[in-house]
Amino acid sequence: MAAAAVTGQRPETAAAEEASRPQWAPPDHCQAQAAAGLGDGEDAPVRPLCKPRGICSRAYFLVLMVFVHLYLGNVLALLLFVHYSNGDESSDPGPQHRAQGPGPEPTLGPLTRLEGIKVGHERKVQLVTDRDHFIRTLSLKPLLFEIPGFLTDEECRLIIHLAQMKGLQRSQILPTEEYEEAMSTMQVSQLDLFRLLDQNRDGHLQLREVLAQTRLGNGWWMTPESIQEMYAAIKADPDGDGVLSLQEFSNMDLRDFHKYMRSHKAESSELVRNSHHTWLYQGEGAHHIMRAIRQRVLRLTRLSPEIVELSEPLQVVRYGEGGHYHAHVDSGPVYPETICSHTKLVANESVPFETSCRYMTVLFYLNNVTGGGETVFPVADNRTYDEMSGDRLNTPPPCCPQSLIQDDVDLRDTRRHCDKGNLRVKPQQGTAVFWYNYLPDGQGWVGDVDDYSLHGGCLVTRGTKWIANNWINVDPSRARQALFQQEMARLAREGGTDSQPEWALDRAYRDARVEL
């Protein structure tokens, strides 16, 4: 959905350095206009008032001056009328008057971005006093790093304990009747739906083409076996070859499909994710350890304090034995039909869909896992991924999900095929990994979603896995992000602590003293 080299500077110097960074400005359209002979300050060709060889008559000159004086007089009269009609509002327009004016669009400075250099590159940074950390590059596509010892063992145990005190909830709920109702109201004909699914345009739906559409299950992870089971239940595939022709698809009643999806009692192992989670507040008034971790992330990313402090709280996740999370990306692309979840309240835009806009993911391992539980990046630094996902399948970028399903192996399936992923990170207590979910746009801001950031949680085969996520939220619309930060600052000034959201209630744990 451009962090510079990280240094160990203290927070008080970081603010000064942030202020000294060059600020982004919109392109100078005037230069382009001037190059085309259309600049605002360029003199237009002047037509002579009389022929070059003649002499302007006095009468012509007097008529011209009369028109000039009349024009200037009308302009002055209009200005005076506007001034006296508005009274004192010209000096103090008031809140309502100011809100009506368009005003200049706010802009933000460029986003920092750490350089990867090469896989295996290490650099030393100081994120806490009297202690060095080492950042190691794990991959360049996506830009992914690892920091051993980012958290102490005591900090890890405290986070787990606070999460248990607050209580965890299941991370995913099965489809409801509202899902069936929403699907039934879609204004898409079966022919259009067939064409949408038939990505290789061969007139048949192969299993991998259906598998690629993970949203069809809305939480239920589809496998070749589960799809064929569904075909048999709704009598969609009479010959049982697992391939649907256009005629077979047209004969299928989509209501039977929805009914089957609702009636199917999926086990936890059949879901896209099998875990429990909660959120821990990190803002002002939070437990001092939670505040310290957020400040450490701030120094690591070297992003502005406003961006980091206004991002999502810490998500803590527990995977029990059998827990998993199939491969996914943390951010969604922002199209005209979508808007970022964190800026939608201040954007004053009406769009049908919202998506998570997470510029960065910082993931912490809170314990050592006895068996399994790696974080897999299936296509990290895969040189052939672009070829598989591009023109060969006659599909436009970004990547085609079919390229992840080859020879009946679905690289997104973290329960069965984690060992086939290009990169796996083993959980180590206190280690942090972080990566960028978006590519740069070339102007210091957010570009397209990085498809190589696809990642998932491998099956926990023994024991329990605890992790935590800090997501840094940035809207790809620079102006919308700036408006969001301005509005949040205003609410904080006017509302104080009462403006905090509901998940801030765990500030009650700020003075907790726990024996760990």
Short mmCIF file of C-alpha atoms in Angstrom, two decimals:
data_model
loop_
_atom_site.label_atom_id
_atom_site.label_comp_id
_atom_site.label_asym_id
_atom_site.label_seq_id
_atom_site.Cartn_x
_atom_site.Cartn_y
_atom_site.Cartn_z
CA MET A 1 0.00 0.00 0.00
CA ALA A 2 13.07 6.71 2.00
CA ALA A 3 14.34 6.05 5.44
CA ALA A 4 17.85 7.44 5.45
CA ALA A 5 20.71 5.73 7.27
CA VAL A 6 19.81 5.23 10.90
CA THR A 7 21.90 6.97 13.50
CA GLY A 8 21.91 6.75 17.23
CA GLN A 9 21.11 10.35 17.91
CA ARG A 10 19.05 11.35 20.89
CA PRO A 11 15.41 12.51 20.57
CA GLU A 12 16.27 16.10 21.45
CA THR A 13 18.66 16.38 18.51
CA ALA A 14 16.39 14.45 16.18
CA ALA A 15 13.81 17.24 16.22
CA ALA A 16 16.39 19.82 15.22
CA GLU A 17 17.66 17.61 12.42
CA GLU A 18 14.10 16.95 11.25
CA ALA A 19 13.48 20.66 10.97
CA SER A 20 16.62 21.05 8.87
CA ARG A 21 15.59 18.49 6.29
CA PRO A 22 14.60 19.86 2.91
CA GLN A 23 10.88 20.28 2.55
CA TRP A 24 9.06 19.06 -0.49
CA ALA A 25 7.51 21.64 -2.77
CA PRO A 26 5.23 21.12 -5.74
CA PRO A 27 6.80 21.33 -9.19
CA ASP A 28 7.34 24.79 -10.59
CA HIS A 29 4.75 24.98 -13.33
CA CYS A 30 5.86 28.49 -14.17
CA GLN A 31 9.14 27.22 -15.58
CA ALA A 32 7.30 24.79 -17.82
CA GLN A 33 4.98 27.52 -18.98
CA ALA A 34 7.86 29.83 -19.71
CA ALA A 35 9.54 27.15 -21.78
CA ALA A 36 6.37 26.89 -23.82
CA GLY A 37 6.06 30.66 -24.19
CA LEU A 38 3.09 30.78 -21.79
CA GLY A 39 4.63 32.13 -18.61
CA ASP A 40 2.55 34.45 -16.46
CA GLY A 41 5.28 37.08 -16.43
CA GLU A 42 6.06 36.91 -20.16
CA ASP A 43 4.95 39.89 -22.23
CA ALA A 44 2.47 39.00 -24.94
CA PRO A 45 3.09 40.43 -28.40
CA VAL A 46 1.94 44.06 -28.41
CA ARG A 47 -0.21 45.21 -31.26
CA PRO A 48 0.69 48.82 -32.17
CA LEU A 49 -2.02 51.40 -31.54
CA CYS A 50 -1.51 52.84 -34.99
CA LYS A 51 0.29 51.84 -38.11
CA PRO A 52 4.09 52.12 -37.83
CA ARG A 53 4.35 54.59 -40.66
CA GLY A 54 1.57 56.83 -39.41
CA ILE A 55 1.18 59.22 -36.50
CA CYS A 56 -1.55 58.56 -33.90
CA SER A 57 -4.08 61.30 -34.01
CA ARG A 58 -4.92 63.30 -30.89
CA ALA A 59 -8.55 62.21 -31.06
CA TYR A 60 -7.54 58.53 -31.06
CA PHE A 61 -5.27 59.15 -28.09
CA LEU A 62 -8.03 60.92 -26.10
CA VAL A 63 -10.57 58.12 -26.74
CA LEU A 64 -8.05 55.52 -25.59
CA MET A 65 -7.29 57.39 -22.36
CA VAL A 66 -11.00 57.80 -21.59
CA PHE A 67 -11.49 54.04 -21.81
CA VAL A 68 -8.44 53.42 -19.62
CA HIS A 69 -9.68 55.83 -16.91
CA LEU A 70 -13.17 54.36 -17.01
CA TYR A 71 -11.72 50.85 -16.61
CA LEU A 72 -9.52 51.86 -13.65
CA GLY A 73 -12.38 53.74 -12.03
CA ASN A 74 -14.65 50.70 -12.24
CA VAL A 75 -11.98 48.46 -10.71
CA LEU A 76 -11.44 50.86 -7.78
CA ALA A 77 -15.17 51.19 -7.20
CA LEU A 78 -15.55 47.43 -7.15
CA LEU A 79 -12.75 47.05 -4.59
CA LEU A 80 -14.29 49.69 -2.33
CA PHE A 81 -17.70 48.04 -2.59
CA VAL A 82 -16.29 44.66 -1.55
CA HIS A 83 -14.36 46.21 1.34
CA TYR A 84 -17.32 48.07 2.85
CA SER A 85 -19.75 45.22 2.21
CA ASN A 86 -17.63 42.81 4.28
CA GLY A 87 -17.01 45.26 7.06
CA ASP A 88 -14.38 44.07 9.54
CA GLU A 89 -14.38 40.53 8.16
CA SER A 90 -11.43 41.41 5.94
CA SER A 91 -9.20 41.67 8.99
CA ASP A 92 -10.71 38.74 10.96
CA PRO A 93 -12.78 36.45 8.80
CA GLY A 94 -13.80 34.19 11.70
CA PRO A 95 -13.98 30.42 11.72
CA GLN A 96 -16.86 30.06 9.28
CA HIS A 97 -15.32 32.44 6.73
CA ARG A 98 -11.92 30.75 6.99
CA ALA A 99 -13.44 27.33 6.45
CA GLN A 100 -14.97 28.42 3.16
CA GLY A 101 -11.69 29.62 1.68
CA PRO A 102 -9.67 26.94 -0.14
CA GLY A 103 -6.34 27.99 1.34
CA PRO A 104 -2.98 26.50 0.37
CA GLU A 105 -2.65 22.73 0.41
CA PRO A 106 -0.44 21.59 3.29
CA THR A 107 2.62 19.57 2.36
CA LEU A 108 5.01 17.32 4.25
CA GLY A 109 8.71 16.69 3.98
CA PRO A 110 10.04 13.55 2.27
CA LEU A 111 9.77 10.19 4.03
CA THR A 112 13.02 8.69 5.23
CA ARG A 113 13.99 5.26 3.95
CA LEU A 114 16.89 3.08 5.05
CA GLU A 115 19.27 1.92 2.32
CA GLY A 116 19.73 -1.83 2.01
CA ILE A 117 23.17 -1.70 0.30
CA LYS A 118 23.31 -5.49 -0.21
CA VAL A 119 22.02 -8.67 1.43
CA GLY A 120 24.08 -9.35 4.57
CA HIS A 121 25.19 -5.75 5.02
CA GLU A 122 25.45 -4.71 8.68
CA ARG A 123 25.58 -1.31 10.33
CA LYS A 124 25.85 -0.28 13.93
CA VAL A 125 23.30 2.10 15.45
CA GLN A 126 22.55 3.37 18.93
CA LEU A 127 18.85 3.30 19.69
CA VAL A 128 19.15 3.34 23.49
CA THR A 129 21.71 4.87 25.81
CA ASP A 130 24.93 2.90 26.37
CA ARG A 131 23.91 0.07 24.08
CA ASP A 132 24.64 -0.70 20.44
CA HIS A 133 22.38 -2.48 17.99
CA PHE A 134 23.27 -3.99 14.64
CA ILE A 135 20.95 -3.79 11.64
CA ARG A 136 21.41 -6.53 9.05
CA THR A 137 19.90 -6.45 5.55
CA LEU A 138 17.93 -9.63 4.86
CA SER A 139 16.65 -8.82 1.37
CA LEU A 140 16.41 -5.95 -1.11
CA LYS A 141 13.03 -6.97 -2.60
CA PRO A 142 11.33 -6.22 -0.28
CA LEU A 143 13.67 -3.92 1.62
CA LEU A 144 13.87 -6.03 4.77
CA PHE A 145 16.07 -5.75 7.88
CA GLU A 146 16.71 -7.63 11.12
CA ILE A 147 17.81 -6.22 14.50
CA PRO A 148 18.74 -8.80 17.15
CA GLY A 149 18.14 -7.70 20.73
CA PHE A 150 15.84 -4.81 19.85
CA LEU A 151 13.78 -5.70 22.95
CA THR A 152 15.10 -7.05 26.22
CA ASP A 153 13.73 -10.30 27.67
CA GLU A 154 12.01 -8.29 30.42
CA GLU A 155 10.31 -6.03 27.86
CA CYS A 156 9.08 -9.05 25.91
CA ARG A 157 7.58 -10.64 29.03
CA LEU A 158 5.94 -7.37 30.05
CA ILE A 159 4.24 -6.97 26.65
CA ILE A 160 2.89 -10.51 26.86
CA HIS A 161 1.64 -9.93 30.39
CA LEU A 162 -0.10 -6.64 29.50
CA ALA A 163 -1.77 -8.36 26.55
CA GLN A 164 -3.01 -11.15 28.80
CA MET A 165 -4.31 -8.63 31.33
CA LYS A 166 -6.26 -6.81 28.63
CA GLY A 167 -7.53 -10.01 27.03
CA LEU A 168 -7.11 -11.36 23.49
CA GLN A 169 -9.76 -12.04 20.88
CA ARG A 170 -9.87 -14.33 17.85
CA SER A 171 -8.18 -12.63 14.91
CA GLN A 172 -10.68 -13.73 12.28
CA ILE A 173 -14.41 -14.28 12.24
CA LEU A 174 -16.09 -16.56 9.72
CA PRO A 175 -18.37 -15.08 7.01
CA THR A 176 -21.77 -13.89 8.18
CA GLU A 177 -25.16 -13.47 6.56
CA GLU A 178 -24.19 -9.89 5.75
CA TYR A 179 -21.41 -11.27 3.53
CA GLU A 180 -23.92 -13.38 1.55
CA GLU A 181 -26.24 -10.39 1.22
CA ALA A 182 -23.41 -8.16 -0.01
CA MET A 183 -22.30 -10.77 -2.56
CA SER A 184 -25.86 -11.21 -3.83
CA THR A 185 -26.23 -7.48 -4.50
CA MET A 186 -23.16 -7.31 -6.74
CA GLN A 187 -24.20 -6.08 -10.17
CA VAL A 188 -21.97 -8.50 -12.09
CA SER A 189 -23.28 -10.98 -14.63
CA GLN A 190 -22.04 -14.55 -14.59
CA LEU A 191 -20.37 -14.00 -17.95
CA ASP A 192 -18.46 -10.99 -16.58
CA LEU A 193 -17.53 -12.94 -13.47
CA PHE A 194 -16.25 -15.82 -15.62
CA ARG A 195 -14.12 -13.45 -17.67
CA LEU A 196 -12.76 -11.91 -14.48
CA LEU A 197 -11.69 -15.30 -13.14
CA ASP A 198 -10.42 -16.64 -16.47
CA GLN A 199 -7.15 -14.73 -16.37
CA ASN A 200 -5.36 -16.70 -19.09
CA ARG A 201 -8.35 -16.23 -21.43
CA ASP A 202 -8.54 -19.88 -22.50
CA GLY A 203 -12.27 -20.23 -21.93
CA HIS A 204 -11.87 -22.56 -18.93
CA LEU A 205 -11.45 -22.06 -15.19
CA GLN A 206 -8.55 -24.07 -13.84
CA LEU A 207 -8.22 -24.72 -10.13
CA ARG A 208 -5.31 -22.31 -9.79
CA GLU A 209 -7.36 -19.49 -11.31
CA VAL A 210 -10.00 -19.98 -8.63
CA LEU A 211 -7.36 -20.40 -5.92
CA ALA A 212 -5.87 -17.04 -6.89
CA GLN A 213 -9.12 -15.30 -5.87
CA THR A 214 -8.64 -15.65 -2.12
CA ARG A 215 -11.41 -13.17 -1.36
CA LEU A 216 -14.04 -15.56 -2.68
CA GLY A 217 -13.78 -17.47 0.58
CA ASN A 218 -13.89 -14.31 2.73
CA GLY A 219 -11.83 -15.88 5.48
CA TRP A 220 -11.90 -19.50 4.39
CA TRP A 221 -8.59 -20.57 2.87
CA MET A 222 -9.23 -22.47 -0.34
CA THR A 223 -7.22 -25.49 -1.42
CA PRO A 224 -7.60 -27.66 -4.55
CA GLU A 225 -9.32 -30.26 -2.40
CA SER A 226 -11.79 -27.79 -0.84
CA ILE A 227 -12.71 -26.34 -4.24
CA GLN A 228 -13.42 -29.76 -5.72
CA GLU A 229 -15.47 -30.60 -2.63
CA MET A 230 -17.51 -27.44 -3.21
CA TYR A 231 -17.96 -28.26 -6.92
CA ALA A 232 -19.33 -31.68 -5.98
CA ALA A 233 -21.70 -30.23 -3.35
CA ILE A 234 -23.28 -27.71 -5.73
CA LYS A 235 -23.00 -29.99 -8.80
CA ALA A 236 -20.93 -27.46 -10.73
CA ASP A 237 -18.45 -29.89 -12.30
CA PRO A 238 -20.36 -32.88 -13.79
CA ASP A 239 -17.28 -34.59 -15.27
CA GLY A 240 -15.23 -34.06 -12.08
CA ASP A 241 -12.07 -32.90 -13.86
CA GLY A 242 -11.72 -29.78 -11.69
CA VAL A 243 -12.03 -27.48 -14.73
CA LEU A 244 -15.15 -25.43 -15.43
CA SER A 245 -16.13 -24.52 -18.96
CA LEU A 246 -18.13 -21.40 -19.69
CA GLN A 247 -21.23 -23.55 -20.16
CA GLU A 248 -20.71 -25.33 -16.81
CA PHE A 249 -20.12 -22.01 -15.06
CA SER A 250 -23.25 -20.50 -16.62
CA ASN A 251 -25.35 -23.44 -15.43
CA MET A 252 -24.17 -22.94 -11.84
CA ASP A 253 -26.55 -21.10 -9.50
CA LEU A 254 -24.47 -18.60 -7.53
CA ARG A 255 -26.98 -18.76 -4.69
CA ASP A 256 -25.94 -22.38 -4.15
CA PHE A 257 -22.35 -21.17 -3.85
CA HIS A 258 -23.27 -18.59 -1.19
CA LYS A 259 -25.39 -21.11 0.68
CA TYR A 260 -22.54 -23.61 0.70
CA MET A 261 -20.06 -20.99 1.95
CA ARG A 262 -22.39 -20.06 4.81
CA SER A 263 -23.25 -23.60 5.83
CA HIS A 264 -19.69 -24.92 5.73
CA LYS A 265 -18.36 -25.30 9.26
CA ALA A 266 -14.71 -24.43 8.78
CA GLU A 267 -12.13 -25.52 11.32
CA SER A 268 -9.52 -23.08 12.60
CA SER A 269 -6.95 -24.77 10.37
CA GLU A 270 -9.05 -23.90 7.31
CA LEU A 271 -9.01 -20.14 7.94
CA VAL A 272 -6.70 -17.58 6.36
CA ARG A 273 -5.32 -16.97 9.84
CA ASN A 274 -5.55 -18.86 13.12
CA SER A 275 -4.50 -16.64 16.01
CA HIS A 276 -5.67 -14.34 18.82
CA HIS A 277 -4.69 -10.70 19.26
CA THR A 278 -5.17 -7.47 21.19
CA TRP A 279 -3.98 -3.85 21.00
CA LEU A 280 -1.82 -1.98 23.51
CA TYR A 281 -1.80 1.81 23.70
CA GLN A 282 1.59 3.53 23.34
CA GLY A 283 0.69 7.21 23.48
CA GLU A 284 1.05 9.74 26.27
CA GLY A 285 0.17 8.22 29.62
CA ALA A 286 0.89 4.63 28.56
CA HIS A 287 3.12 2.28 30.53
CA HIS A 288 6.66 3.69 30.47
CA ILE A 289 7.97 0.58 28.70
CA MET A 290 5.37 0.97 25.95
CA ARG A 291 6.40 4.60 25.54
CA ALA A 292 10.08 3.65 25.44
CA ILE A 293 9.47 1.11 22.67
CA ARG A 294 7.60 3.63 20.56
CA GLN A 295 10.41 6.15 20.99
CA ARG A 296 12.91 3.46 19.98
CA VAL A 297 10.89 2.81 16.81
CA LEU A 298 10.86 6.54 16.17
CA ARG A 299 14.66 6.68 16.32
CA LEU A 300 14.96 3.56 14.17
CA THR A 301 12.72 4.80 11.35
CA ARG A 302 13.79 8.47 11.57
CA LEU A 303 10.30 9.44 10.50
CA SER A 304 8.61 12.53 11.90
CA PRO A 305 7.18 12.14 15.44
CA GLU A 306 3.73 13.10 14.16
CA ILE A 307 3.63 10.17 11.73
CA VAL A 308 4.85 7.60 14.26
CA GLU A 309 2.76 8.84 17.20
CA LEU A 310 -0.43 8.93 15.10
CA SER A 311 0.04 5.39 13.80
CA GLU A 312 -1.76 2.29 15.05
CA PRO A 313 -1.12 1.08 18.60
CA LEU A 314 0.94 -2.04 19.22
CA GLN A 315 -0.79 -5.22 18.09
CA VAL A 316 0.12 -8.31 20.15
CA VAL A 317 -0.61 -11.71 18.57
CA ARG A 318 -0.59 -15.21 20.03
CA TYR A 319 -0.35 -18.30 17.82
CA GLY A 320 -1.05 -21.54 19.62
CA GLU A 321 0.00 -24.94 18.36
CA GLY A 322 -1.46 -25.23 14.86
CA GLY A 323 -1.57 -21.43 14.49
CA HIS A 324 -0.65 -19.85 11.17
CA TYR A 325 -1.25 -16.86 8.88
CA HIS A 326 -1.23 -17.48 5.14
CA ALA A 327 0.92 -15.12 3.06
CA HIS A 328 -0.48 -11.62 2.56
CA VAL A 329 0.61 -7.99 2.25
CA ASP A 330 0.02 -5.54 5.09
CA SER A 331 -1.14 -2.66 2.88
CA GLY A 332 -3.63 -2.27 0.09
CA PRO A 333 -3.31 -0.11 -3.02
CA VAL A 334 -5.21 3.16 -2.92
CA TYR A 335 -7.37 3.63 -5.99
CA PRO A 336 -10.06 6.28 -6.59
CA GLU A 337 -12.58 3.82 -5.12
CA THR A 338 -10.63 3.37 -1.86
CA ILE A 339 -9.32 5.47 0.98
CA CYS A 340 -6.92 4.87 3.85
CA SER A 341 -8.53 3.70 7.08
CA HIS A 342 -6.54 6.11 9.26
CA THR A 343 -7.31 9.28 7.25
CA LYS A 344 -10.88 8.59 6.13
CA LEU A 345 -12.46 10.59 8.99
CA VAL A 346 -10.78 13.84 7.98
CA ALA A 347 -10.65 13.36 4.21
CA ASN A 348 -14.25 14.46 3.64
CA GLU A 349 -14.45 12.03 0.72
CA SER A 350 -17.15 9.49 0.00
CA VAL A 351 -15.70 6.25 -1.36
CA PRO A 352 -17.08 2.71 -1.11
CA PHE A 353 -13.96 0.94 0.19
CA GLU A 354 -11.19 1.55 2.70
CA THR A 355 -7.81 -0.11 3.06
CA SER A 356 -4.88 -0.23 5.45
CA CYS A 357 -2.08 2.15 4.46
CA ARG A 358 1.01 0.91 6.31
CA TYR A 359 4.23 2.43 5.06
CA MET A 360 6.34 0.21 7.30
CA THR A 361 5.93 -2.93 9.39
CA VAL A 362 8.07 -3.40 12.50
CA LEU A 363 7.59 -6.93 13.87
CA PHE A 364 8.91 -8.06 17.27
CA TYR A 365 9.43 -11.68 18.35
CA LEU A 366 8.42 -11.93 22.01
CA ASN A 367 9.49 -15.54 22.69
CA ASN A 368 11.46 -18.44 21.28
CA VAL A 369 9.17 -20.87 19.50
CA THR A 370 9.72 -24.56 20.16
CA GLY A 371 8.66 -25.72 16.69
CA GLY A 372 7.78 -23.88 13.47
CA GLY A 373 6.37 -20.35 13.50
CA GLU A 374 8.88 -18.79 11.10
CA THR A 375 8.00 -15.64 9.18
CA VAL A 376 8.19 -16.52 5.49
CA PHE A 377 8.69 -14.16 2.55
CA PRO A 378 7.82 -16.49 -0.36
CA VAL A 379 9.23 -14.37 -3.21
CA ALA A 380 11.87 -12.24 -1.47
CA ASP A 381 14.66 -11.43 -3.95
CA ASN A 382 13.15 -13.82 -6.50
CA ARG A 383 14.55 -12.71 -9.85
CA THR A 384 12.03 -14.72 -11.87
CA TYR A 385 8.96 -13.38 -10.01
CA ASP A 386 8.59 -10.38 -12.34
CA GLU A 387 8.65 -12.69 -15.36
CA MET A 388 6.04 -15.03 -13.86
CA SER A 389 3.74 -12.19 -12.90
CA GLY A 390 4.02 -10.05 -16.01
CA ASP A 391 3.38 -10.30 -19.72
CA ARG A 392 3.69 -14.08 -19.91
CA LEU A 393 0.25 -14.42 -18.32
CA ASN A 394 -1.08 -11.47 -20.30
CA THR A 395 -2.04 -9.67 -17.11
CA PRO A 396 -1.17 -6.13 -16.05
CA PRO A 397 0.98 -5.37 -12.99
CA PRO A 398 0.98 -5.63 -10.03
CA CYS A 399 1.79 -9.31 -9.74
CA CYS A 400 -0.67 -11.94 -10.76
CA PRO A 401 -1.53 -14.32 -7.88
CA GLN A 402 -1.36 -17.22 -10.31
CA SER A 403 2.43 -16.85 -10.46
CA LEU A 404 2.46 -17.96 -6.80
CA ILE A 405 0.71 -21.22 -7.69
CA GLN A 406 2.95 -23.49 -9.74
CA ASP A 407 2.71 -27.27 -10.20
CA ASP A 408 0.00 -27.57 -7.54
CA VAL A 409 2.22 -25.73 -5.02
CA ASP A 410 0.67 -22.59 -3.55
CA LEU A 411 3.54 -20.52 -2.15
CA ARG A 412 1.06 -18.53 -0.07
CA ASP A 413 0.03 -21.64 1.88
CA THR A 414 1.99 -21.35 5.13
CA ARG A 415 0.62 -24.60 6.54
CA ARG A 416 1.94 -26.83 3.79
CA HIS A 417 4.57 -25.00 1.73
CA CYS A 418 6.56 -22.71 4.03
CA ASP A 419 9.69 -24.70 3.23
CA LYS A 420 9.43 -23.60 -0.42
CA GLY A 421 9.53 -19.86 0.38
CA ASN A 422 12.63 -17.91 -0.63
CA LEU A 423 13.30 -16.46 2.84
CA ARG A 424 12.29 -17.62 6.32
CA VAL A 425 13.07 -15.78 9.55
CA LYS A 426 13.21 -17.93 12.70
CA PRO A 427 11.64 -16.33 15.79
CA GLN A 428 14.23 -15.25 18.36
CA GLN A 429 13.08 -13.52 21.54
CA GLY A 430 13.81 -9.79 21.41
CA THR A 431 14.65 -9.71 17.68
CA ALA A 432 12.85 -7.21 15.45
CA VAL A 433 12.43 -7.34 11.68
CA PHE A 434 11.13 -4.42 9.69
CA TRP A 435 10.34 -3.76 6.05
CA TYR A 436 8.74 -1.25 3.70
CA ASN A 437 5.36 -2.17 2.25
CA TYR A 438 5.46 0.46 -0.50
CA LEU A 439 7.93 1.38 -3.20
CA PRO A 440 9.10 5.02 -3.33
CA ASP A 441 7.32 7.27 -5.80
CA GLY A 442 10.48 9.11 -6.86
CA GLN A 443 9.47 12.29 -5.04
CA GLY A 444 10.13 11.26 -1.47
CA TRP A 445 6.71 9.82 -0.80
CA VAL A 446 4.67 6.60 -1.05
CA GLY A 447 4.41 4.83 -4.40
CA ASP A 448 2.92 1.47 -5.36
CA VAL A 449 2.57 -1.48 -3.00
CA ASP A 450 5.70 -3.65 -3.05
CA ASP A 451 4.43 -7.08 -4.13
CA TYR A 452 7.63 -8.65 -2.80
CA SER A 453 6.52 -7.72 0.74
CA LEU A 454 4.22 -10.76 0.63
CA HIS A 455 4.76 -12.60 3.94
CA GLY A 456 3.07 -15.00 6.32
CA GLY A 457 3.36 -16.90 9.58
CA CYS A 458 4.39 -20.54 9.19
CA LEU A 459 2.54 -23.27 11.03
CA VAL A 460 3.43 -23.52 14.73
CA THR A 461 4.13 -27.23 15.14
CA ARG A 462 4.97 -27.18 18.85
CA GLY A 463 4.51 -24.65 21.65
CA THR A 464 3.20 -21.07 21.42
CA LYS A 465 4.38 -18.12 19.38
CA TRP A 466 4.06 -14.51 20.59
CA ILE A 467 4.76 -11.53 18.32
CA ALA A 468 3.91 -7.83 18.23
CA ASN A 469 3.49 -5.43 15.31
CA ASN A 470 4.09 -1.71 15.05
CA TRP A 471 2.62 -0.42 11.79
CA ILE A 472 3.58 3.06 10.61
CA ASN A 473 0.59 4.55 8.78
CA VAL A 474 1.13 6.93 5.87
CA ASP A 475 -1.43 7.94 3.27
CA PRO A 476 -0.14 7.78 -0.34
CA SER A 477 -1.88 11.14 -0.77
CA ARG A 478 0.62 13.61 0.63
CA ALA A 479 -1.93 16.37 1.10
CA ARG A 480 -4.42 14.03 2.81
CA GLN A 481 -1.76 12.85 5.26
CA ALA A 482 -0.88 16.46 6.07
CA LEU A 483 -4.54 17.34 6.69
CA PHE A 484 -4.89 14.30 8.92
CA GLN A 485 -1.91 15.36 11.04
CA GLN A 486 -3.21 18.92 11.31
CA GLU A 487 -6.66 17.75 12.37
CA MET A 488 -5.27 15.33 14.96
CA ALA A 489 -3.10 18.11 16.40
CA ARG A 490 -6.16 20.36 16.65
CA LEU A 491 -8.20 17.66 18.40
CA ALA A 492 -5.39 17.07 20.86
CA ARG A 493 -5.23 20.80 21.69
CA GLU A 494 -8.99 21.19 22.08
CA GLY A 495 -10.00 17.82 23.50
CA GLY A 496 -7.04 16.76 25.63
CA THR A 497 -7.26 13.25 27.03
CA ASP A 498 -10.98 13.02 26.23
CA SER A 499 -10.10 12.86 22.53
CA GLN A 500 -8.26 9.55 22.95
CA PRO A 501 -9.87 6.56 21.20
CA GLU A 502 -11.34 3.60 23.04
CA TRP A 503 -8.24 1.44 22.76
CA ALA A 504 -6.41 4.03 24.89
CA LEU A 505 -8.22 2.76 28.00
CA ASP A 506 -5.36 0.44 28.83
CA ARG A 507 -3.50 3.48 30.16
CA ALA A 508 -4.74 2.11 33.47
CA TYR A 509 -1.78 -0.27 33.26
CA ARG A 510 0.79 2.51 33.09
CA ASP A 511 1.76 2.03 36.75
CA ALA A 512 1.57 -1.76 36.71
CA ARG A 513 4.38 -3.41 38.64
CA VAL A 514 4.60 -7.01 37.57
CA GLU A 515 6.97 -9.69 38.78
CA LEU A 516 8.23 -11.31 35.59
#
